[in-house]
């Protein structure tokens, strides 16, 4: 949640980067709010909410798929470990060890970067932050009449919500991109592992055929 909402802080420049935020987003200046008005702000907020909901849903789905992949790798790792414990011939141990190492590395990456608790940003705002007596007193001193204060508070609420929505999109997009890179690394590790297993099996087969 932004530190200030509903008129407590209006930026001097439109779309200025937020230095205090871990993911840079933008602030909407007062003159931009006045120029666009309430109706345009509501339309922008509607579209922004749709994108924020989409990124949050994709992040949730990626979490489900990541846990499914982790479970599959854990099952395969346990099976290969049991096979190596029972194996006696070197011809089985060589490809088995290659596969075991690859699965071990993949599980380590998954556990450290995917299964671990990740950052995300929920949608919406806490009611106590939307209704601030300090903000109301400040706006009352500026605009005076109750009707003007209410319109300004509503306008600031809309555009502050757009800023908060943009912040949520940035957080969730960043988490989703990190997960995609990690899964790609795991899949590349598995590809190399499978290639190593196939190569070792071919070499063993050729060696046995020659002898």
PDB file of C-alpha atoms in Angstrom:
ATOM      1  CA  UNK A   1       0.000   0.000   0.000  1.00  0.00           C
ATOM      2  CA  UNK A   2       1.298   3.459  -0.798  1.00  0.00           C
ATOM      3  CA  UNK A   3       2.258   5.577   2.153  1.00  0.00           C
ATOM      4  CA  UNK A   4      -0.142   8.304   1.094  1.00  0.00           C
ATOM      5  CA  UNK A   5      -3.515   7.942  -0.532  1.00  0.00           C
ATOM      6  CA  UNK A   6      -6.540  10.113  -1.309  1.00  0.00           C
ATOM      7  CA  UNK A   7      -4.746  13.424  -1.586  1.00  0.00           C
ATOM      8  CA  UNK A   8      -2.139  13.167   1.133  1.00  0.00           C
ATOM      9  CA  UNK A   9       0.609  13.291  -1.449  1.00  0.00           C
ATOM     10  CA  UNK A  10       0.285  14.461  -5.050  1.00  0.00           C
ATOM     11  CA  UNK A  11       3.443  14.197  -7.117  1.00  0.00           C
ATOM     12  CA  UNK A  12       5.089  17.233  -8.705  1.00  0.00           C
ATOM     13  CA  UNK A  13       5.698  15.391 -11.940  1.00  0.00           C
ATOM     14  CA  UNK A  14       3.426  12.986 -13.771  1.00  0.00           C
ATOM     15  CA  UNK A  15       4.717   9.439 -14.004  1.00  0.00           C
ATOM     16  CA  UNK A  16       7.736  10.161 -11.812  1.00  0.00           C
ATOM     17  CA  UNK A  17       9.586   7.017 -10.614  1.00  0.00           C
ATOM     18  CA  UNK A  18       8.921   6.038  -7.013  1.00  0.00           C
ATOM     19  CA  UNK A  19      12.321   5.802  -5.348  1.00  0.00           C
ATOM     20  CA  UNK A  20      11.077   4.179  -2.138  1.00  0.00           C
ATOM     21  CA  UNK A  21       9.361   1.286  -3.932  1.00  0.00           C
ATOM     22  CA  UNK A  22      11.285  -1.931  -4.617  1.00  0.00           C
ATOM     23  CA  UNK A  23       9.765  -1.937  -8.105  1.00  0.00           C
ATOM     24  CA  UNK A  24       9.609   1.412  -9.855  1.00  0.00           C
ATOM     25  CA  UNK A  25       6.111   2.494 -10.795  1.00  0.00           C
ATOM     26  CA  UNK A  26       4.585   5.893 -11.439  1.00  0.00           C
ATOM     27  CA  UNK A  27       2.765   8.690  -9.665  1.00  0.00           C
ATOM     28  CA  UNK A  28      -0.001  10.707 -11.272  1.00  0.00           C
ATOM     29  CA  UNK A  29       0.394  14.445 -10.811  1.00  0.00           C
ATOM     30  CA  UNK A  30      -2.415  16.687  -9.660  1.00  0.00           C
ATOM     31  CA  UNK A  31      -2.746  18.563 -12.948  1.00  0.00           C
ATOM     32  CA  UNK A  32      -3.052  15.249 -14.816  1.00  0.00           C
ATOM     33  CA  UNK A  33      -5.815  14.151 -12.444  1.00  0.00           C
ATOM     34  CA  UNK A  34      -7.692  17.380 -12.973  1.00  0.00           C
ATOM     35  CA  UNK A  35      -7.273  17.237 -16.753  1.00  0.00           C
ATOM     36  CA  UNK A  36      -8.479  13.633 -17.120  1.00  0.00           C
ATOM     37  CA  UNK A  37     -11.270  13.788 -14.567  1.00  0.00           C
ATOM     38  CA  UNK A  38     -13.357  11.120 -12.872  1.00  0.00           C
ATOM     39  CA  UNK A  39     -14.827   9.233 -15.853  1.00  0.00           C
ATOM     40  CA  UNK A  40     -11.506   8.715 -17.619  1.00  0.00           C
ATOM     41  CA  UNK A  41      -9.922   7.710 -14.326  1.00  0.00           C
ATOM     42  CA  UNK A  42     -12.577   5.069 -13.730  1.00  0.00           C
ATOM     43  CA  UNK A  43     -12.046   3.645 -17.217  1.00  0.00           C
ATOM     44  CA  UNK A  44      -8.271   3.509 -16.660  1.00  0.00           C
ATOM     45  CA  UNK A  45      -8.793   1.894 -13.262  1.00  0.00           C
ATOM     46  CA  UNK A  46     -11.096  -0.712 -14.789  1.00  0.00           C
ATOM     47  CA  UNK A  47      -8.507  -1.696 -17.396  1.00  0.00           C
ATOM     48  CA  UNK A  48      -5.721  -1.661 -14.821  1.00  0.00           C
ATOM     49  CA  UNK A  49      -7.683  -3.917 -12.484  1.00  0.00           C
ATOM     50  CA  UNK A  50      -8.172  -6.396 -15.318  1.00  0.00           C
ATOM     51  CA  UNK A  51      -4.430  -6.577 -15.956  1.00  0.00           C
ATOM     52  CA  UNK A  52      -3.614  -6.800 -12.236  1.00  0.00           C
ATOM     53  CA  UNK A  53      -6.095  -9.651 -11.834  1.00  0.00           C
ATOM     54  CA  UNK A  54      -4.589 -11.405 -14.850  1.00  0.00           C
ATOM     55  CA  UNK A  55      -1.018 -11.183 -13.527  1.00  0.00           C
ATOM     56  CA  UNK A  56      -2.103 -12.404 -10.093  1.00  0.00           C
ATOM     57  CA  UNK A  57      -3.976 -15.333 -11.639  1.00  0.00           C
ATOM     58  CA  UNK A  58      -1.001 -16.265 -13.833  1.00  0.00           C
ATOM     59  CA  UNK A  59       1.240 -16.142 -10.772  1.00  0.00           C
ATOM     60  CA  UNK A  60      -1.139 -18.467  -8.934  1.00  0.00           C
ATOM     61  CA  UNK A  61      -1.281 -20.897 -11.853  1.00  0.00           C
ATOM     62  CA  UNK A  62       2.509 -20.864 -12.185  1.00  0.00           C
ATOM     63  CA  UNK A  63       2.746 -21.751  -8.487  1.00  0.00           C
ATOM     64  CA  UNK A  64       0.454 -24.746  -9.005  1.00  0.00           C
ATOM     65  CA  UNK A  65       2.479 -25.929 -12.010  1.00  0.00           C
ATOM     66  CA  UNK A  66       5.745 -25.416 -10.130  1.00  0.00           C
ATOM     67  CA  UNK A  67       4.577 -27.579  -7.229  1.00  0.00           C
ATOM     68  CA  UNK A  68       3.427 -30.258  -9.685  1.00  0.00           C
ATOM     69  CA  UNK A  69       6.844 -30.252 -11.366  1.00  0.00           C
ATOM     70  CA  UNK A  70       8.585 -30.339  -7.984  1.00  0.00           C
ATOM     71  CA  UNK A  71       6.505 -33.361  -6.956  1.00  0.00           C
ATOM     72  CA  UNK A  72       7.336 -35.157 -10.196  1.00  0.00           C
ATOM     73  CA  UNK A  73      11.058 -34.478  -9.779  1.00  0.00           C
ATOM     74  CA  UNK A  74      10.959 -35.597  -6.158  1.00  0.00           C
ATOM     75  CA  UNK A  75       9.251 -38.859  -7.156  1.00  0.00           C
ATOM     76  CA  UNK A  76      11.804 -39.482  -9.914  1.00  0.00           C
ATOM     77  CA  UNK A  77      14.671 -38.617  -7.570  1.00  0.00           C
ATOM     78  CA  UNK A  78      13.409 -41.072  -4.942  1.00  0.00           C
ATOM     79  CA  UNK A  79      13.016 -43.832  -7.541  1.00  0.00           C
ATOM     80  CA  UNK A  80      16.499 -43.297  -8.983  1.00  0.00           C
ATOM     81  CA  UNK A  81      17.990 -43.191  -5.469  1.00  0.00           C
ATOM     82  CA  UNK A  82      16.368 -46.530  -4.658  1.00  0.00           C
ATOM     83  CA  UNK A  83      17.615 -47.957  -7.949  1.00  0.00           C
ATOM     84  CA  UNK A  84      21.183 -46.861  -7.239  1.00  0.00           C
ATOM     85  CA  UNK A  85      21.054 -48.315  -3.742  1.00  0.00           C
ATOM     86  CA  UNK A  86      20.020 -51.699  -5.150  1.00  0.00           C
ATOM     87  CA  UNK A  87      22.196 -51.637  -8.276  1.00  0.00           C
ATOM     88  CA  UNK A  88      25.318 -53.766  -8.347  1.00  0.00           C
ATOM     89  CA  UNK A  89      26.546 -53.482 -11.909  1.00  0.00           C
ATOM     90  CA  UNK A  90      28.630 -50.565 -13.120  1.00  0.00           C
ATOM     91  CA  UNK A  91      26.635 -50.492 -16.347  1.00  0.00           C
ATOM     92  CA  UNK A  92      23.547 -49.428 -14.429  1.00  0.00           C
ATOM     93  CA  UNK A  93      25.359 -47.176 -11.984  1.00  0.00           C
ATOM     94  CA  UNK A  94      26.910 -44.863 -14.597  1.00  0.00           C
ATOM     95  CA  UNK A  95      23.681 -43.626 -16.283  1.00  0.00           C
ATOM     96  CA  UNK A  96      21.901 -43.815 -12.930  1.00  0.00           C
ATOM     97  CA  UNK A  97      24.426 -41.508 -11.272  1.00  0.00           C
ATOM     98  CA  UNK A  98      24.214 -39.040 -14.166  1.00  0.00           C
ATOM     99  CA  UNK A  99      20.430 -38.970 -13.851  1.00  0.00           C
ATOM    100  CA  UNK A 100      20.607 -38.721 -10.071  1.00  0.00           C
ATOM    101  CA  UNK A 101      22.955 -35.722 -10.194  1.00  0.00           C
ATOM    102  CA  UNK A 102      20.758 -33.922 -12.729  1.00  0.00           C
ATOM    103  CA  UNK A 103      17.636 -34.501 -10.653  1.00  0.00           C
ATOM    104  CA  UNK A 104      19.441 -33.387  -7.524  1.00  0.00           C
ATOM    105  CA  UNK A 105      20.508 -30.106  -9.157  1.00  0.00           C
ATOM    106  CA  UNK A 106      16.996 -29.507 -10.514  1.00  0.00           C
ATOM    107  CA  UNK A 107      15.423 -30.111  -7.115  1.00  0.00           C
ATOM    108  CA  UNK A 108      17.907 -27.770  -5.479  1.00  0.00           C
ATOM    109  CA  UNK A 109      17.042 -25.002  -7.942  1.00  0.00           C
ATOM    110  CA  UNK A 110      13.307 -25.588  -7.559  1.00  0.00           C
ATOM    111  CA  UNK A 111      13.413 -25.645  -3.770  1.00  0.00           C
ATOM    112  CA  UNK A 112      15.627 -22.594  -3.478  1.00  0.00           C
ATOM    113  CA  UNK A 113      13.947 -20.317  -6.030  1.00  0.00           C
ATOM    114  CA  UNK A 114      10.439 -21.599  -6.800  1.00  0.00           C
ATOM    115  CA  UNK A 115       9.014 -23.563  -3.876  1.00  0.00           C
ATOM    116  CA  UNK A 116      10.294 -20.930  -1.470  1.00  0.00           C
ATOM    117  CA  UNK A 117       7.961 -18.107  -0.355  1.00  0.00           C
ATOM    118  CA  UNK A 118       7.837 -15.467  -3.088  1.00  0.00           C
ATOM    119  CA  UNK A 119       6.734 -11.851  -3.152  1.00  0.00           C
ATOM    120  CA  UNK A 120       3.365 -10.907  -4.583  1.00  0.00           C
ATOM    121  CA  UNK A 121       0.920  -8.033  -4.368  1.00  0.00           C
ATOM    122  CA  UNK A 122      -2.793  -8.446  -3.637  1.00  0.00           C
ATOM    123  CA  UNK A 123      -5.418  -6.284  -5.282  1.00  0.00           C
ATOM    124  CA  UNK A 124      -7.473  -3.673  -3.446  1.00  0.00           C
ATOM    125  CA  UNK A 125      -6.757  -1.461  -0.461  1.00  0.00           C
ATOM    126  CA  UNK A 126      -7.270  -1.621   3.277  1.00  0.00           C
ATOM    127  CA  UNK A 127     -10.316   0.416   4.417  1.00  0.00           C
ATOM    128  CA  UNK A 128      -8.353   2.208   7.124  1.00  0.00           C
ATOM    129  CA  UNK A 129      -6.030   3.577   4.454  1.00  0.00           C
ATOM    130  CA  UNK A 130      -8.889   4.702   2.229  1.00  0.00           C
ATOM    131  CA  UNK A 131     -10.569   6.694   5.012  1.00  0.00           C
ATOM    132  CA  UNK A 132      -8.019   8.960   6.647  1.00  0.00           C
ATOM    133  CA  UNK A 133      -9.028  11.787   8.986  1.00  0.00           C
ATOM    134  CA  UNK A 134      -5.668  13.433   8.397  1.00  0.00           C
ATOM    135  CA  UNK A 135      -6.295  13.507   4.656  1.00  0.00           C
ATOM    136  CA  UNK A 136      -9.809  14.881   5.160  1.00  0.00           C
ATOM    137  CA  UNK A 137      -8.564  17.658   7.443  1.00  0.00           C
ATOM    138  CA  UNK A 138      -5.853  18.568   4.945  1.00  0.00           C
ATOM    139  CA  UNK A 139      -8.285  18.706   2.018  1.00  0.00           C
ATOM    140  CA  UNK A 140     -10.817  20.643   4.087  1.00  0.00           C
ATOM    141  CA  UNK A 141      -8.216  23.306   4.713  1.00  0.00           C
ATOM    142  CA  UNK A 142      -7.509  23.529   0.973  1.00  0.00           C
ATOM    143  CA  UNK A 143     -10.970  23.252  -0.614  1.00  0.00           C
ATOM    144  CA  UNK A 144     -13.251  24.392   2.191  1.00  0.00           C
ATOM    145  CA  UNK A 145     -16.742  23.300   1.147  1.00  0.00           C
ATOM    146  CA  UNK A 146     -17.923  19.754   1.799  1.00  0.00           C
ATOM    147  CA  UNK A 147     -19.031  19.183  -1.800  1.00  0.00           C
ATOM    148  CA  UNK A 148     -15.696  20.246  -3.290  1.00  0.00           C
ATOM    149  CA  UNK A 149     -13.805  18.206  -0.691  1.00  0.00           C
ATOM    150  CA  UNK A 150     -15.841  15.092  -1.514  1.00  0.00           C
ATOM    151  CA  UNK A 151     -15.186  15.446  -5.264  1.00  0.00           C
ATOM    152  CA  UNK A 152     -11.456  15.931  -4.713  1.00  0.00           C
ATOM    153  CA  UNK A 153     -11.278  13.008  -2.308  1.00  0.00           C
ATOM    154  CA  UNK A 154     -13.085  10.775  -4.790  1.00  0.00           C
ATOM    155  CA  UNK A 155     -10.824  11.876  -7.636  1.00  0.00           C
ATOM    156  CA  UNK A 156      -7.696  11.256  -5.576  1.00  0.00           C
ATOM    157  CA  UNK A 157      -9.045   7.871  -4.499  1.00  0.00           C
ATOM    158  CA  UNK A 158      -9.477   6.826  -8.142  1.00  0.00           C
ATOM    159  CA  UNK A 159      -6.013   7.901  -9.286  1.00  0.00           C
ATOM    160  CA  UNK A 160      -4.268   6.699  -6.132  1.00  0.00           C
ATOM    161  CA  UNK A 161      -5.905   3.315  -6.762  1.00  0.00           C
ATOM    162  CA  UNK A 162      -4.516   3.389 -10.305  1.00  0.00           C
ATOM    163  CA  UNK A 163      -1.029   4.011  -8.869  1.00  0.00           C
ATOM    164  CA  UNK A 164      -1.454   1.158  -6.401  1.00  0.00           C
ATOM    165  CA  UNK A 165      -2.727  -1.089  -9.191  1.00  0.00           C
ATOM    166  CA  UNK A 166       0.353  -0.289 -11.275  1.00  0.00           C
ATOM    167  CA  UNK A 167       2.539  -1.148  -8.291  1.00  0.00           C
ATOM    168  CA  UNK A 168       0.769  -4.521  -7.907  1.00  0.00           C
ATOM    169  CA  UNK A 169       1.258  -5.266 -11.607  1.00  0.00           C
ATOM    170  CA  UNK A 170       4.984  -4.475 -11.340  1.00  0.00           C
ATOM    171  CA  UNK A 171       5.432  -6.724  -8.274  1.00  0.00           C
ATOM    172  CA  UNK A 172       3.522  -9.674  -9.748  1.00  0.00           C
ATOM    173  CA  UNK A 173       5.144  -9.329 -13.173  1.00  0.00           C
ATOM    174  CA  UNK A 174       8.584  -9.356 -11.576  1.00  0.00           C
ATOM    175  CA  UNK A 175       7.783 -12.478  -9.530  1.00  0.00           C
ATOM    176  CA  UNK A 176       6.350 -14.193 -12.604  1.00  0.00           C
ATOM    177  CA  UNK A 177       9.382 -13.352 -14.743  1.00  0.00           C
ATOM    178  CA  UNK A 178      11.739 -14.667 -12.041  1.00  0.00           C
ATOM    179  CA  UNK A 179       9.778 -17.908 -11.920  1.00  0.00           C
ATOM    180  CA  UNK A 180       9.822 -18.311 -15.694  1.00  0.00           C
ATOM    181  CA  UNK A 181      13.613 -17.885 -15.754  1.00  0.00           C
ATOM    182  CA  UNK A 182      14.020 -20.418 -12.950  1.00  0.00           C
ATOM    183  CA  UNK A 183      11.768 -23.012 -14.615  1.00  0.00           C
ATOM    184  CA  UNK A 184      13.672 -22.486 -17.859  1.00  0.00           C
ATOM    185  CA  UNK A 185      16.924 -23.152 -15.996  1.00  0.00           C
ATOM    186  CA  UNK A 186      15.467 -26.342 -14.499  1.00  0.00           C
ATOM    187  CA  UNK A 187      14.239 -27.557 -17.897  1.00  0.00           C
ATOM    188  CA  UNK A 188      17.652 -26.895 -19.469  1.00  0.00           C
ATOM    189  CA  UNK A 189      19.267 -28.838 -16.630  1.00  0.00           C
ATOM    190  CA  UNK A 190      16.931 -31.760 -17.291  1.00  0.00           C
ATOM    191  CA  UNK A 191      17.691 -31.622 -21.018  1.00  0.00           C
ATOM    192  CA  UNK A 192      21.423 -31.794 -20.333  1.00  0.00           C
ATOM    193  CA  UNK A 193      20.850 -34.617 -17.846  1.00  0.00           C
ATOM    194  CA  UNK A 194      18.797 -36.669 -20.297  1.00  0.00           C
ATOM    195  CA  UNK A 195      21.403 -36.073 -22.997  1.00  0.00           C
ATOM    196  CA  UNK A 196      24.098 -37.275 -20.614  1.00  0.00           C
ATOM    197  CA  UNK A 197      22.105 -40.393 -19.741  1.00  0.00           C
ATOM    198  CA  UNK A 198      21.487 -41.201 -23.406  1.00  0.00           C
ATOM    199  CA  UNK A 199      25.160 -40.654 -24.254  1.00  0.00           C
ATOM    200  CA  UNK A 200      26.331 -42.846 -21.387  1.00  0.00           C
ATOM    201  CA  UNK A 201      23.923 -45.619 -22.407  1.00  0.00           C
ATOM    202  CA  UNK A 202      25.150 -45.442 -26.014  1.00  0.00           C
ATOM    203  CA  UNK A 203      28.779 -45.587 -24.921  1.00  0.00           C
ATOM    204  CA  UNK A 204      28.075 -48.535 -22.649  1.00  0.00           C
ATOM    205  CA  UNK A 205      26.209 -50.322 -25.438  1.00  0.00           C
ATOM    206  CA  UNK A 206      29.081 -49.733 -27.902  1.00  0.00           C
ATOM    207  CA  UNK A 207      31.609 -50.864 -25.305  1.00  0.00           C
ATOM    208  CA  UNK A 208      29.687 -54.071 -24.632  1.00  0.00           C
ATOM    209  CA  UNK A 209      29.272 -54.723 -28.352  1.00  0.00           C
ATOM    210  CA  UNK A 210      33.004 -54.319 -28.974  1.00  0.00           C
ATOM    211  CA  UNK A 211      33.907 -56.642 -26.157  1.00  0.00           C
TER     212      UNK A 211
END
